[in-house]
């Protein structure tokens, strides 16, 4: 099984890198886990709606270039469906049961994901209505993926 997280922008914070590295190490016994960073589009603070769409489109092209046809894609989006950890674990288990062993999660930049990326995704997932930094989402998502494997293996990790 291959699990990939595609994130926009370079992760700079040491504590986030350390947390993700810990979960990547733990996930190593269950799957091949990788994080792919695509460059964010440099943009001024104040953007028009058209400029925002342009930024998302350029970032979206970079994201789509990292996704292969056979990959099952989850887009992290505020309008996505919220799931419990148990529901998420069950989804992962079902995907693998039906031969979908290449799963990719996409985390957009600060402006979100382009329509093209959202269209490519088989499903949208939301972690609630909170606004969280996209860099922090990499850590949260890594932990939830690990938790899903632990649930599916009957581990007491998930309480």
Tab-separated table of C-alpha atoms in Angstrom:
chain	number	residue	atom	x	y	z
A	1	UNK	CA	0.000	0.000	0.000
A	2	UNK	CA	1.195	3.503	-0.876
A	3	UNK	CA	0.011	6.591	0.948
A	4	UNK	CA	1.075	10.016	-0.243
A	5	UNK	CA	0.330	13.495	1.043
A	6	UNK	CA	0.800	16.304	-1.452
A	7	UNK	CA	1.146	19.680	0.224
A	8	UNK	CA	1.614	23.159	-1.172
A	9	UNK	CA	4.635	25.013	0.179
A	10	UNK	CA	7.762	24.033	2.023
A	11	UNK	CA	7.451	22.946	5.628
A	12	UNK	CA	9.799	25.136	7.683
A	13	UNK	CA	8.746	24.563	11.288
A	14	UNK	CA	11.052	22.067	12.984
A	15	UNK	CA	8.415	20.826	15.437
A	16	UNK	CA	6.012	19.983	12.584
A	17	UNK	CA	8.773	18.198	10.663
A	18	UNK	CA	9.619	16.164	13.770
A	19	UNK	CA	6.000	15.179	14.382
A	20	UNK	CA	5.472	14.144	10.770
A	21	UNK	CA	8.741	12.191	10.795
A	22	UNK	CA	7.552	10.285	13.868
A	23	UNK	CA	4.276	9.288	12.208
A	24	UNK	CA	6.078	8.469	8.942
A	25	UNK	CA	8.326	6.104	10.906
A	26	UNK	CA	5.333	4.476	12.626
A	27	UNK	CA	3.474	4.156	9.323
A	28	UNK	CA	6.467	2.373	7.791
A	29	UNK	CA	5.259	-0.981	9.110
A	30	UNK	CA	1.882	-0.577	7.369
A	31	UNK	CA	2.583	1.209	4.091
A	32	UNK	CA	4.992	3.188	1.961
A	33	UNK	CA	4.351	6.734	3.192
A	34	UNK	CA	5.628	9.869	1.520
A	35	UNK	CA	5.084	13.586	1.609
A	36	UNK	CA	5.456	15.510	-1.631
A	37	UNK	CA	5.835	19.263	-1.474
A	38	UNK	CA	4.964	21.438	-4.450
A	39	UNK	CA	6.050	25.080	-4.540
A	40	UNK	CA	3.495	27.658	-3.524
A	41	UNK	CA	2.803	30.504	-5.901
A	42	UNK	CA	4.286	33.760	-4.706
A	43	UNK	CA	1.573	36.378	-4.393
A	44	UNK	CA	1.052	39.734	-2.666
A	45	UNK	CA	-1.132	39.921	0.455
A	46	UNK	CA	-4.042	41.646	-1.253
A	47	UNK	CA	-5.305	39.777	-4.304
A	48	UNK	CA	-8.332	40.251	-6.524
A	49	UNK	CA	-10.667	37.292	-6.971
A	50	UNK	CA	-9.183	36.669	-10.439
A	51	UNK	CA	-5.627	36.752	-9.052
A	52	UNK	CA	-6.620	34.285	-6.301
A	53	UNK	CA	-8.021	31.909	-8.913
A	54	UNK	CA	-4.791	32.277	-10.910
A	55	UNK	CA	-2.694	31.338	-7.858
A	56	UNK	CA	-4.889	28.298	-7.128
A	57	UNK	CA	-4.752	27.267	-10.791
A	58	UNK	CA	-0.918	27.369	-10.894
A	59	UNK	CA	-0.628	25.470	-7.610
A	60	UNK	CA	-3.260	23.050	-8.896
A	61	UNK	CA	-1.223	22.291	-12.020
A	62	UNK	CA	1.783	21.469	-9.820
A	63	UNK	CA	-0.369	19.196	-7.641
A	64	UNK	CA	-1.946	17.362	-10.584
A	65	UNK	CA	1.513	16.726	-12.065
A	66	UNK	CA	2.294	14.633	-8.943
A	67	UNK	CA	-0.836	12.426	-9.175
A	68	UNK	CA	-0.889	9.253	-11.264
A	69	UNK	CA	-4.065	7.911	-12.882
A	70	UNK	CA	-4.343	4.885	-10.565
A	71	UNK	CA	-4.231	6.929	-7.360
A	72	UNK	CA	-7.356	7.346	-5.254
A	73	UNK	CA	-7.424	11.034	-4.296
A	74	UNK	CA	-8.781	12.680	-1.174
A	75	UNK	CA	-8.905	16.479	-1.306
A	76	UNK	CA	-8.855	18.230	2.060
A	77	UNK	CA	-11.520	20.884	1.704
A	78	UNK	CA	-13.696	22.765	4.163
A	79	UNK	CA	-16.756	21.735	2.123
A	80	UNK	CA	-15.738	18.084	2.334
A	81	UNK	CA	-17.448	15.424	4.419
A	82	UNK	CA	-16.465	15.177	8.061
A	83	UNK	CA	-15.731	11.669	9.295
A	84	UNK	CA	-15.013	10.091	12.622
A	85	UNK	CA	-11.660	8.330	13.005
A	86	UNK	CA	-13.498	5.004	12.872
A	87	UNK	CA	-15.308	5.937	9.642
A	88	UNK	CA	-12.036	7.074	8.100
A	89	UNK	CA	-10.326	3.814	9.108
A	90	UNK	CA	-13.174	1.831	7.572
A	91	UNK	CA	-12.870	3.810	4.310
A	92	UNK	CA	-9.133	3.095	4.102
A	93	UNK	CA	-9.772	-0.600	4.753
A	94	UNK	CA	-12.495	-0.717	2.073
A	95	UNK	CA	-10.307	1.015	-0.498
A	96	UNK	CA	-7.574	-1.565	-0.048
A	97	UNK	CA	-10.103	-4.413	-0.114
A	98	UNK	CA	-11.249	-3.203	-3.537
A	99	UNK	CA	-7.714	-2.888	-4.903
A	100	UNK	CA	-7.195	0.831	-4.379
A	101	UNK	CA	-3.805	0.594	-2.706
A	102	UNK	CA	-2.430	3.940	-3.919
A	103	UNK	CA	-4.085	6.652	-1.838
A	104	UNK	CA	-3.173	10.314	-2.152
A	105	UNK	CA	-4.271	13.178	0.089
A	106	UNK	CA	-4.031	16.728	-1.214
A	107	UNK	CA	-3.649	19.770	1.035
A	108	UNK	CA	-3.875	23.075	-0.809
A	109	UNK	CA	-2.100	26.295	-0.061
A	110	UNK	CA	-3.461	29.181	1.959
A	111	UNK	CA	-6.083	29.946	-0.714
A	112	UNK	CA	-7.305	26.375	-0.990
A	113	UNK	CA	-7.476	24.010	-3.955
A	114	UNK	CA	-8.189	24.722	-7.596
A	115	UNK	CA	-11.407	23.489	-9.225
A	116	UNK	CA	-9.284	21.099	-11.352
A	117	UNK	CA	-7.824	19.412	-8.256
A	118	UNK	CA	-11.246	19.196	-6.595
A	119	UNK	CA	-12.609	17.624	-9.791
A	120	UNK	CA	-9.774	15.047	-9.869
A	121	UNK	CA	-10.446	13.997	-6.268
A	122	UNK	CA	-12.689	10.996	-5.738
A	123	UNK	CA	-13.749	12.384	-2.390
A	124	UNK	CA	-13.413	15.500	-0.272
A	125	UNK	CA	-12.626	15.249	3.403
A	126	UNK	CA	-12.983	17.925	6.045
A	127	UNK	CA	-11.451	18.128	9.489
A	128	UNK	CA	-14.170	20.488	10.627
A	129	UNK	CA	-14.934	24.125	10.155
A	130	UNK	CA	-11.875	25.377	12.012
A	131	UNK	CA	-9.329	27.209	9.916
A	132	UNK	CA	-5.951	25.555	10.463
A	133	UNK	CA	-2.598	26.357	8.847
A	134	UNK	CA	-2.071	24.057	5.868
A	135	UNK	CA	1.361	23.092	7.261
A	136	UNK	CA	-0.227	21.933	10.532
A	137	UNK	CA	-2.741	19.867	8.546
A	138	UNK	CA	0.118	17.684	7.296
A	139	UNK	CA	0.825	16.645	10.885
A	140	UNK	CA	-2.854	16.214	11.809
A	141	UNK	CA	-3.502	14.165	8.666
A	142	UNK	CA	-0.397	12.005	9.243
A	143	UNK	CA	-1.632	11.210	12.742
A	144	UNK	CA	-5.132	10.349	11.500
A	145	UNK	CA	-3.742	8.031	8.826
A	146	UNK	CA	-1.664	6.290	11.501
A	147	UNK	CA	-4.725	6.121	13.778
A	148	UNK	CA	-6.736	4.528	10.936
A	149	UNK	CA	-4.144	1.761	10.591
A	150	UNK	CA	-4.113	1.232	14.352
A	151	UNK	CA	-7.933	1.005	14.451
A	152	UNK	CA	-7.904	-1.452	11.559
A	153	UNK	CA	-5.322	-3.575	13.374
A	154	UNK	CA	-7.289	-3.639	16.635
A	155	UNK	CA	-4.627	-1.686	18.508
A	156	UNK	CA	-5.411	0.025	21.832
A	157	UNK	CA	-3.793	3.233	20.435
A	158	UNK	CA	-7.246	4.550	19.541
A	159	UNK	CA	-9.389	5.158	22.613
